Amino acid sequence: MNIAAPARRIASRTPFCPSIPFRPRHQQQRTAIFGSGGKKDDDTASPKPNPVLDDFKRKSEADPTPAQQPQQRPAAGDLSASSIFEDDRRAQQQAEQENLQQDDGADKKPERDPANMQRVLDPDPNARERWERKKVIQMVRKGGRLNKQQMVKRTEREHLLRTHNMKTSVKKLGMLARQIAGKTIDDAITQMRFSKKKVAQQVLEQLQYARDEAVVMRGMGLGGVEKTEEEAETPTQIQLKDGKRHTVADPSTIYIDQAWVGRGPFGQLPDYRARGRVYVMRTPWTSLSMVLKEEKTRIRLHEEREEKRKKKILDNVWTHLPDRPVQWQRQWYTF
């Protein structure tokens, strides 16, 4: 029986022999090219000393690297060493240790010197003593009396509010400022609620904010909160500066004494025109400022105007000169 096999392959195969160990073909080629790896006497020869390697082994045995250390199994619920959050936790632990060290170092710092603190807080004691002496002398001379401005500041309340810049012009916002000036805060809120102006809604929010701020910070508008109908004061009729009559039911009612506008920065917007031209429009921004006071201020101003008017009438009344005989020869009177 003939076998269709190349004679070259059959001849190249080595017959099996139990005394010769079998080696794969790639090992046979490596041995044939590079040799058997040295002589037999090289195995018995002692290796050459390597000081660098010996030093590395000595250090590795003394202080094993984390790779050589036995890996501890993390506790239940803890992060593993390969977790992406492990670095954050280590950084947090290191920061805590540094804070503890700083706290320990801060406790060891020397205490502050009171003399140094006194020199900083009171650099010129003589000037301070002279100023205190001057104020004491003024208080003694006045007998504890206050001038009119100081008395008004102590007895009457007021609150100033300046709004943020609103995207409108001075002309448009000025009309609303004139509309709410002189009105009570509730009437002004009602006017802005039903106004057709676009910026009126922003003014409404600012009025509500100003009212709440005046009540909380200054204690305004709280005079008639706990009063009963019997304790309530009777309405007072006053005349305003412009000649209008006004009825005051509660002297603690908040009203807008002044309201004015302030020009703010200008913005820029593109203005597209014909033939591909682009101009720059200047968009105005305006702020609103207002001063809130209580009705007792208007009552005081009304009383001062009435007193001044009556005094002016009395001063302008013509009176006769006294009927006395002339005792000297002069062309003019001396009385």
mmCIF file of C-alpha atoms in Angstrom:
data_model
loop_
_atom_site.group_PDB
_atom_site.id
_atom_site.type_symbol
_atom_site.label_atom_id
_atom_site.label_comp_id
_atom_site.label_asym_id
_atom_site.label_seq_id
_atom_site.Cartn_x
_atom_site.Cartn_y
_atom_site.Cartn_z
ATOM 1 C CA MET A 1 0.000 0.000 0.000
ATOM 2 C CA ASN A 2 1.478 3.278 -1.029
ATOM 3 C CA ILE A 3 1.279 6.355 1.292
ATOM 4 C CA ALA A 4 1.065 9.744 -0.366
ATOM 5 C CA ALA A 5 3.514 11.576 1.927
ATOM 6 C CA PRO A 6 6.553 13.631 1.005
ATOM 7 C CA ALA A 7 9.790 11.801 1.457
ATOM 8 C CA ARG A 8 11.472 14.969 2.720
ATOM 9 C CA ARG A 9 9.268 15.162 5.811
ATOM 10 C CA ILE A 10 9.672 11.466 6.594
ATOM 11 C CA ALA A 11 13.429 11.689 6.368
ATOM 12 C CA SER A 12 13.648 14.758 8.550
ATOM 13 C CA ARG A 13 11.903 13.093 11.491
ATOM 14 C CA THR A 14 14.180 11.532 14.095
ATOM 15 C CA PRO A 15 13.295 8.017 15.211
ATOM 16 C CA PHE A 16 12.208 7.713 18.839
ATOM 17 C CA CYS A 17 14.947 6.599 21.229
ATOM 18 C CA PRO A 18 14.337 6.187 24.970
ATOM 19 C CA SER A 19 17.901 7.202 25.885
ATOM 20 C CA ILE A 20 17.705 10.619 24.164
ATOM 21 C CA PRO A 21 15.304 13.096 25.775
ATOM 22 C CA PHE A 22 12.769 14.605 23.444
ATOM 23 C CA ARG A 23 12.984 18.364 22.897
ATOM 24 C CA PRO A 24 10.602 20.529 20.951
ATOM 25 C CA ARG A 25 11.732 21.867 17.672
ATOM 26 C CA HIS A 26 12.015 25.505 18.811
ATOM 27 C CA GLN A 27 14.325 24.493 21.700
ATOM 28 C CA GLN A 28 16.476 22.528 19.321
ATOM 29 C CA GLN A 29 16.864 25.534 17.048
ATOM 30 C CA ARG A 30 17.710 27.861 20.000
ATOM 31 C CA THR A 31 20.332 25.404 21.222
ATOM 32 C CA ALA A 32 21.800 25.093 17.806
ATOM 33 C CA ILE A 33 22.078 28.832 17.376
ATOM 34 C CA PHE A 34 23.069 30.066 20.881
ATOM 35 C CA GLY A 35 24.667 26.950 22.267
ATOM 36 C CA SER A 36 23.735 24.900 25.301
ATOM 37 C CA GLY A 37 24.063 27.882 27.687
ATOM 38 C CA GLY A 38 27.619 27.345 28.857
ATOM 39 C CA LYS A 39 29.948 24.648 29.947
ATOM 40 C CA LYS A 40 29.236 22.116 32.654
ATOM 41 C CA ASP A 41 31.867 23.626 34.882
ATOM 42 C CA ASP A 42 29.975 27.012 34.919
ATOM 43 C CA ASP A 43 27.188 25.538 37.101
ATOM 44 C CA THR A 44 29.590 24.748 39.898
ATOM 45 C CA ALA A 45 31.398 28.127 39.701
ATOM 46 C CA SER A 46 30.365 30.789 42.263
ATOM 47 C CA PRO A 47 28.554 33.863 40.826
ATOM 48 C CA LYS A 48 30.285 37.227 40.795
ATOM 49 C CA PRO A 49 29.313 39.571 43.647
ATOM 50 C CA ASN A 50 26.884 42.422 42.788
ATOM 51 C CA PRO A 51 26.950 45.151 45.480
ATOM 52 C CA VAL A 52 23.926 46.993 44.066
ATOM 53 C CA LEU A 53 21.776 43.870 44.097
ATOM 54 C CA ASP A 54 22.929 42.944 47.596
ATOM 55 C CA ASP A 55 22.061 46.402 48.881
ATOM 56 C CA PHE A 56 18.597 46.251 47.290
ATOM 57 C CA LYS A 57 17.897 42.835 48.825
ATOM 58 C CA ARG A 58 19.062 44.027 52.229
ATOM 59 C CA LYS A 59 16.702 47.053 52.101
ATOM 60 C CA SER A 60 13.818 44.937 50.822
ATOM 61 C CA GLU A 61 14.156 42.549 53.743
ATOM 62 C CA ALA A 62 14.366 45.388 56.269
ATOM 63 C CA ASP A 63 11.455 47.474 54.841
ATOM 64 C CA PRO A 64 9.236 45.448 52.531
ATOM 65 C CA THR A 65 7.401 47.379 49.826
ATOM 66 C CA PRO A 66 3.616 47.518 49.744
ATOM 67 C CA ALA A 67 3.685 44.975 46.931
ATOM 68 C CA GLN A 68 5.563 42.522 49.168
ATOM 69 C CA GLN A 69 3.460 43.200 52.246
ATOM 70 C CA PRO A 70 0.581 40.837 52.781
ATOM 71 C CA GLN A 71 -2.627 42.420 51.573
ATOM 72 C CA GLN A 72 -5.174 42.737 54.313
ATOM 73 C CA ARG A 73 -8.722 41.978 53.455
ATOM 74 C CA PRO A 74 -10.913 45.097 53.823
ATOM 75 C CA ALA A 75 -13.540 45.068 56.525
ATOM 76 C CA ALA A 76 -17.185 44.814 55.702
ATOM 77 C CA GLY A 77 -18.385 48.046 54.101
ATOM 78 C CA ASP A 78 -14.843 49.447 53.687
ATOM 79 C CA LEU A 79 -13.188 50.504 50.441
ATOM 80 C CA SER A 80 -10.809 48.161 48.715
ATOM 81 C CA ALA A 81 -7.240 49.169 47.888
ATOM 82 C CA SER A 82 -8.072 49.319 44.193
ATOM 83 C CA SER A 83 -11.092 51.615 44.666
ATOM 84 C CA ILE A 84 -11.088 54.967 42.883
ATOM 85 C CA PHE A 85 -12.121 56.640 46.155
ATOM 86 C CA GLU A 86 -9.169 55.290 48.120
ATOM 87 C CA ASP A 87 -6.962 58.240 47.138
ATOM 88 C CA ASP A 88 -9.550 60.740 48.362
ATOM 89 C CA ARG A 89 -9.805 58.997 51.693
ATOM 90 C CA ARG A 90 -6.043 58.950 52.133
ATOM 91 C CA ALA A 91 -5.877 62.661 51.304
ATOM 92 C CA GLN A 92 -8.620 63.363 53.845
ATOM 93 C CA GLN A 93 -6.810 61.386 56.540
ATOM 94 C CA GLN A 94 -3.572 63.226 55.791
ATOM 95 C CA ALA A 95 -5.359 66.605 56.012
ATOM 96 C CA GLU A 96 -6.876 65.629 59.367
ATOM 97 C CA GLN A 97 -3.466 64.680 60.699
ATOM 98 C CA GLU A 98 -2.019 68.003 59.551
ATOM 99 C CA ASN A 99 -4.860 69.892 61.248
ATOM 100 C CA LEU A 100 -4.218 68.022 64.470
ATOM 101 C CA GLN A 101 -0.545 68.897 64.276
ATOM 102 C CA GLN A 102 -1.375 72.553 63.667
ATOM 103 C CA ASP A 103 -3.757 72.572 66.624
ATOM 104 C CA ASP A 104 -1.070 71.093 68.830
ATOM 105 C CA GLY A 105 1.364 73.719 67.609
ATOM 106 C CA ALA A 106 -1.174 76.502 68.150
ATOM 107 C CA ASP A 107 -1.643 75.487 71.774
ATOM 108 C CA LYS A 108 2.060 75.882 72.317
ATOM 109 C CA LYS A 109 2.125 79.481 71.007
ATOM 110 C CA PRO A 110 2.794 82.176 73.602
ATOM 111 C CA GLU A 111 -0.117 84.219 74.855
ATOM 112 C CA ARG A 112 -0.811 87.675 73.453
ATOM 113 C CA ASP A 113 0.752 90.617 75.189
ATOM 114 C CA PRO A 114 -1.965 92.983 76.478
ATOM 115 C CA ALA A 115 0.411 95.930 76.130
ATOM 116 C CA ASN A 116 0.740 95.337 72.398
ATOM 117 C CA MET A 117 -3.026 95.090 72.022
ATOM 118 C CA GLN A 118 -3.454 98.339 73.935
ATOM 119 C CA ARG A 119 -0.966 100.137 71.697
ATOM 120 C CA VAL A 120 -2.868 99.025 68.609
ATOM 121 C CA LEU A 121 -6.361 99.831 69.904
ATOM 122 C CA ASP A 122 -5.379 103.117 71.580
ATOM 123 C CA PRO A 123 -2.394 104.590 69.708
ATOM 124 C CA ASP A 124 -2.798 108.117 71.176
ATOM 125 C CA PRO A 125 -4.216 107.980 74.719
ATOM 126 C CA ASN A 126 -3.769 111.722 75.301
ATOM 127 C CA ALA A 127 -5.883 112.633 72.258
ATOM 128 C CA ARG A 128 -8.570 110.195 73.337
ATOM 129 C CA GLU A 129 -8.683 111.693 76.842
ATOM 130 C CA ARG A 130 -8.945 115.231 75.450
ATOM 131 C CA TRP A 131 -11.812 114.191 73.179
ATOM 132 C CA GLU A 132 -13.687 112.517 76.060
ATOM 133 C CA ARG A 133 -13.157 115.566 78.257
ATOM 134 C CA LYS A 134 -14.499 117.827 75.505
ATOM 135 C CA LYS A 135 -17.657 115.749 75.089
ATOM 136 C CA VAL A 136 -18.289 115.650 78.829
ATOM 137 C CA ILE A 137 -17.991 119.432 79.030
ATOM 138 C CA GLN A 138 -20.429 119.848 76.127
ATOM 139 C CA MET A 139 -22.945 117.537 77.784
ATOM 140 C CA VAL A 140 -22.711 119.413 81.090
ATOM 141 C CA ARG A 141 -23.112 122.803 79.424
ATOM 142 C CA LYS A 142 -26.168 121.692 77.466
ATOM 143 C CA GLY A 143 -27.639 120.035 80.534
ATOM 144 C CA GLY A 144 -28.503 116.923 78.568
ATOM 145 C CA ARG A 145 -30.612 118.912 76.116
ATOM 146 C CA LEU A 146 -30.760 117.855 72.468
ATOM 147 C CA ASN A 147 -31.097 120.079 69.461
ATOM 148 C CA LYS A 148 -33.990 119.767 67.070
ATOM 149 C CA GLN A 149 -32.238 117.460 64.625
ATOM 150 C CA GLN A 150 -31.127 115.057 67.343
ATOM 151 C CA MET A 151 -34.596 115.006 68.875
ATOM 152 C CA VAL A 152 -36.178 114.192 65.508
ATOM 153 C CA LYS A 153 -33.715 111.371 64.954
ATOM 154 C CA ARG A 154 -34.560 109.869 68.334
ATOM 155 C CA THR A 155 -38.327 110.195 68.175
ATOM 156 C CA GLU A 156 -39.085 109.490 64.504
ATOM 157 C CA ARG A 157 -38.191 106.597 62.251
ATOM 158 C CA GLU A 158 -37.198 106.545 58.595
ATOM 159 C CA HIS A 159 -35.817 103.999 56.156
ATOM 160 C CA LEU A 160 -33.860 104.530 52.923
ATOM 161 C CA LEU A 161 -33.907 101.986 50.090
ATOM 162 C CA ARG A 162 -32.112 102.052 46.755
ATOM 163 C CA THR A 163 -33.192 99.443 44.232
ATOM 164 C CA HIS A 164 -31.073 97.628 41.694
ATOM 165 C CA ASN A 165 -30.695 98.958 38.165
ATOM 166 C CA MET A 166 -33.790 98.314 36.076
ATOM 167 C CA LYS A 167 -33.777 98.197 32.291
ATOM 168 C CA THR A 168 -35.703 101.386 31.627
ATOM 169 C CA SER A 169 -35.025 105.052 31.052
ATOM 170 C CA VAL A 170 -35.029 107.924 33.528
ATOM 171 C CA LYS A 171 -38.029 109.483 31.796
ATOM 172 C CA LYS A 172 -40.185 106.347 32.088
ATOM 173 C CA LEU A 173 -39.255 105.514 35.673
ATOM 174 C CA GLY A 174 -39.499 109.150 36.761
ATOM 175 C CA MET A 175 -43.232 109.188 36.041
ATOM 176 C CA LEU A 176 -43.776 106.243 38.367
ATOM 177 C CA ALA A 177 -41.588 107.862 41.043
ATOM 178 C CA ARG A 178 -43.736 111.005 40.951
ATOM 179 C CA GLN A 179 -46.853 108.851 41.069
ATOM 180 C CA ILE A 180 -45.937 107.037 44.303
ATOM 181 C CA ALA A 181 -44.245 109.967 46.113
ATOM 182 C CA GLY A 182 -46.383 111.246 49.002
ATOM 183 C CA LYS A 183 -48.681 108.201 49.095
ATOM 184 C CA THR A 184 -48.846 105.608 51.822
ATOM 185 C CA ILE A 185 -47.023 102.390 51.116
ATOM 186 C CA ASP A 186 -50.258 100.432 50.696
ATOM 187 C CA ASP A 187 -51.696 102.961 48.233
ATOM 188 C CA ALA A 188 -48.460 102.948 46.239
ATOM 189 C CA ILE A 189 -48.516 99.136 46.029
ATOM 190 C CA THR A 190 -52.108 99.276 44.785
ATOM 191 C CA GLN A 191 -51.190 101.860 42.141
ATOM 192 C CA MET A 192 -48.316 99.719 40.841
ATOM 193 C CA ARG A 193 -50.415 96.562 40.836
ATOM 194 C CA PHE A 194 -52.907 98.014 38.355
ATOM 195 C CA SER A 195 -50.471 100.142 36.358
ATOM 196 C CA LYS A 196 -50.038 99.398 32.647
ATOM 197 C CA LYS A 197 -46.353 100.311 32.655
ATOM 198 C CA LYS A 198 -43.969 97.438 32.029
ATOM 199 C CA VAL A 199 -41.520 98.444 34.772
ATOM 200 C CA ALA A 200 -44.364 98.864 37.295
ATOM 201 C CA GLN A 201 -44.138 95.184 38.243
ATOM 202 C CA GLN A 202 -40.509 95.582 39.264
ATOM 203 C CA VAL A 203 -41.368 98.715 41.235
ATOM 204 C CA LEU A 204 -44.157 96.765 42.956
ATOM 205 C CA GLU A 205 -41.683 94.105 44.095
ATOM 206 C CA GLN A 206 -39.305 96.757 45.401
ATOM 207 C CA LEU A 207 -42.092 98.501 47.319
ATOM 208 C CA GLN A 208 -43.085 95.267 49.010
ATOM 209 C CA TYR A 209 -39.461 94.575 49.871
ATOM 210 C CA ALA A 210 -39.004 98.105 51.267
ATOM 211 C CA ARG A 211 -42.129 97.771 53.413
ATOM 212 C CA ASP A 212 -41.013 94.448 54.885
ATOM 213 C CA GLU A 213 -37.487 95.752 55.484
ATOM 214 C CA ALA A 214 -38.787 98.872 57.262
ATOM 215 C CA VAL A 215 -41.008 96.798 59.547
ATOM 216 C CA VAL A 216 -38.274 94.316 60.443
ATOM 217 C CA MET A 217 -35.239 96.594 60.658
ATOM 218 C CA ARG A 218 -36.766 99.867 61.919
ATOM 219 C CA GLY A 219 -39.933 98.701 63.652
ATOM 220 C CA MET A 220 -42.068 101.027 61.543
ATOM 221 C CA GLY A 221 -45.812 100.589 61.102
ATOM 222 C CA LEU A 222 -46.315 98.696 64.383
ATOM 223 C CA GLY A 223 -47.971 101.443 66.423
ATOM 224 C CA GLY A 224 -51.574 100.304 65.970
ATOM 225 C CA VAL A 225 -51.079 96.548 66.004
ATOM 226 C CA GLU A 226 -52.121 95.794 69.574
ATOM 227 C CA LYS A 227 -54.554 98.682 70.042
ATOM 228 C CA THR A 228 -58.258 98.060 70.372
ATOM 229 C CA GLU A 229 -60.997 100.160 68.819
ATOM 230 C CA GLU A 230 -61.450 102.125 72.033
ATOM 231 C CA GLU A 231 -57.707 102.858 72.367
ATOM 232 C CA ALA A 232 -57.366 103.845 68.715
ATOM 233 C CA GLU A 233 -56.713 107.510 68.153
ATOM 234 C CA THR A 234 -59.209 109.697 66.386
ATOM 235 C CA PRO A 235 -58.364 110.611 62.775
ATOM 236 C CA THR A 236 -56.349 113.788 62.369
ATOM 237 C CA GLN A 237 -56.925 116.264 59.572
ATOM 238 C CA ILE A 238 -53.725 117.866 58.279
ATOM 239 C CA GLN A 239 -52.777 120.020 55.344
ATOM 240 C CA LEU A 240 -49.851 118.899 53.228
ATOM 241 C CA LYS A 241 -47.164 121.171 51.873
ATOM 242 C CA ASP A 242 -48.835 121.361 48.460
ATOM 243 C CA GLY A 243 -52.101 122.499 50.080
ATOM 244 C CA LYS A 244 -54.025 119.210 49.877
ATOM 245 C CA ARG A 245 -56.017 117.937 52.816
ATOM 246 C CA HIS A 246 -55.015 114.578 54.263
ATOM 247 C CA THR A 247 -56.590 112.386 56.962
ATOM 248 C CA VAL A 248 -54.279 110.427 59.272
ATOM 249 C CA ALA A 249 -55.975 107.463 60.938
ATOM 250 C CA ASP A 250 -52.832 105.929 62.485
ATOM 251 C CA PRO A 251 -49.679 108.013 63.147
ATOM 252 C CA SER A 252 -47.505 104.903 62.651
ATOM 253 C CA THR A 253 -48.630 104.336 59.062
ATOM 254 C CA ILE A 254 -45.729 104.156 56.607
ATOM 255 C CA TYR A 255 -45.710 106.581 53.702
ATOM 256 C CA ILE A 256 -43.227 107.449 50.936
ATOM 257 C CA ASP A 257 -41.725 110.804 51.790
ATOM 258 C CA GLN A 258 -39.345 111.052 48.800
ATOM 259 C CA ALA A 259 -38.836 109.064 45.602
ATOM 260 C CA TRP A 260 -36.253 109.827 42.926
ATOM 261 C CA VAL A 261 -34.482 108.026 40.106
ATOM 262 C CA GLY A 262 -30.790 107.630 39.344
ATOM 263 C CA ARG A 263 -29.161 107.066 35.990
ATOM 264 C CA GLY A 264 -27.193 103.848 35.753
ATOM 265 C CA PRO A 265 -24.787 102.392 33.175
ATOM 266 C CA PHE A 266 -25.666 102.044 29.519
ATOM 267 C CA GLY A 267 -25.759 98.706 27.749
ATOM 268 C CA GLN A 268 -25.067 97.981 24.085
ATOM 269 C CA LEU A 269 -27.258 96.209 21.563
ATOM 270 C CA PRO A 270 -26.811 95.828 17.790
ATOM 271 C CA ASP A 271 -29.079 97.904 15.536
ATOM 272 C CA TYR A 272 -29.241 96.289 12.102
ATOM 273 C CA ARG A 273 -29.843 98.781 9.314
ATOM 274 C CA ALA A 274 -30.057 98.741 5.526
ATOM 275 C CA ARG A 275 -27.195 97.747 3.224
ATOM 276 C CA GLY A 276 -25.630 95.503 5.835
ATOM 277 C CA ARG A 277 -24.797 98.285 8.273
ATOM 278 C CA VAL A 278 -24.922 97.673 12.014
ATOM 279 C CA TYR A 279 -25.189 100.488 14.553
ATOM 280 C CA VAL A 280 -24.856 100.286 18.347
ATOM 281 C CA MET A 281 -27.853 101.145 20.500
ATOM 282 C CA ARG A 282 -27.312 102.405 24.049
ATOM 283 C CA THR A 283 -29.857 100.754 26.366
ATOM 284 C CA PRO A 284 -30.331 102.752 29.596
ATOM 285 C CA TRP A 285 -30.452 101.314 33.112
ATOM 286 C CA THR A 286 -32.071 103.262 35.957
ATOM 287 C CA SER A 287 -32.412 102.808 39.709
ATOM 288 C CA LEU A 288 -35.156 103.969 42.079
ATOM 289 C CA SER A 289 -34.521 105.375 45.558
ATOM 290 C CA MET A 290 -37.134 106.118 48.189
ATOM 291 C CA VAL A 291 -37.349 107.343 51.782
ATOM 292 C CA LEU A 292 -40.032 105.799 53.993
ATOM 293 C CA LYS A 293 -41.347 107.629 57.062
ATOM 294 C CA GLU A 294 -44.298 107.439 59.438
ATOM 295 C CA GLU A 295 -47.354 109.694 59.476
ATOM 296 C CA LYS A 296 -46.284 111.278 62.750
ATOM 297 C CA THR A 297 -43.606 113.093 60.750
ATOM 298 C CA ARG A 298 -46.242 114.698 58.517
ATOM 299 C CA ILE A 299 -48.250 115.672 61.588
ATOM 300 C CA ARG A 300 -45.211 117.402 63.090
ATOM 301 C CA LEU A 301 -44.467 119.242 59.846
ATOM 302 C CA HIS A 302 -48.111 120.374 59.632
ATOM 303 C CA GLU A 303 -47.998 121.748 63.170
ATOM 304 C CA GLU A 304 -44.741 123.598 62.473
ATOM 305 C CA ARG A 305 -46.208 125.214 59.364
ATOM 306 C CA GLU A 306 -49.347 126.290 61.208
ATOM 307 C CA GLU A 307 -47.318 127.760 64.044
ATOM 308 C CA LYS A 308 -45.116 129.644 61.618
ATOM 309 C CA ARG A 309 -48.164 130.971 59.744
ATOM 310 C CA LYS A 310 -49.813 132.228 62.934
ATOM 311 C CA LYS A 311 -46.604 133.854 64.101
ATOM 312 C CA LYS A 312 -46.230 135.602 60.761
ATOM 313 C CA ILE A 313 -49.788 136.991 61.027
ATOM 314 C CA LEU A 314 -49.150 138.351 64.494
ATOM 315 C CA ASP A 315 -45.888 139.964 63.432
ATOM 316 C CA ASN A 316 -47.516 141.730 60.495
ATOM 317 C CA VAL A 317 -50.374 143.316 62.512
ATOM 318 C CA TRP A 318 -50.008 147.140 62.599
ATOM 319 C CA THR A 319 -50.084 148.700 66.060
ATOM 320 C CA HIS A 320 -50.197 152.343 67.146
ATOM 321 C CA LEU A 321 -47.152 153.971 68.574
ATOM 322 C CA PRO A 322 -47.413 155.013 72.207
ATOM 323 C CA ASP A 323 -48.836 158.537 72.784
ATOM 324 C CA ARG A 324 -46.009 160.288 74.588
ATOM 325 C CA PRO A 325 -45.041 163.932 74.773
ATOM 326 C CA VAL A 326 -41.863 164.943 73.002
ATOM 327 C CA GLN A 327 -39.261 165.958 75.599
ATOM 328 C CA TRP A 328 -36.242 166.620 73.352
ATOM 329 C CA GLN A 329 -35.482 168.600 70.275
ATOM 330 C CA ARG A 330 -34.639 165.958 67.717
ATOM 331 C CA GLN A 331 -35.947 165.141 64.278
ATOM 332 C CA TRP A 332 -36.502 161.462 65.005
ATOM 333 C CA TYR A 333 -37.919 159.246 67.644
ATOM 334 C CA THR A 334 -35.786 157.065 69.853
ATOM 335 C CA PHE A 335 -38.481 154.744 71.053
#
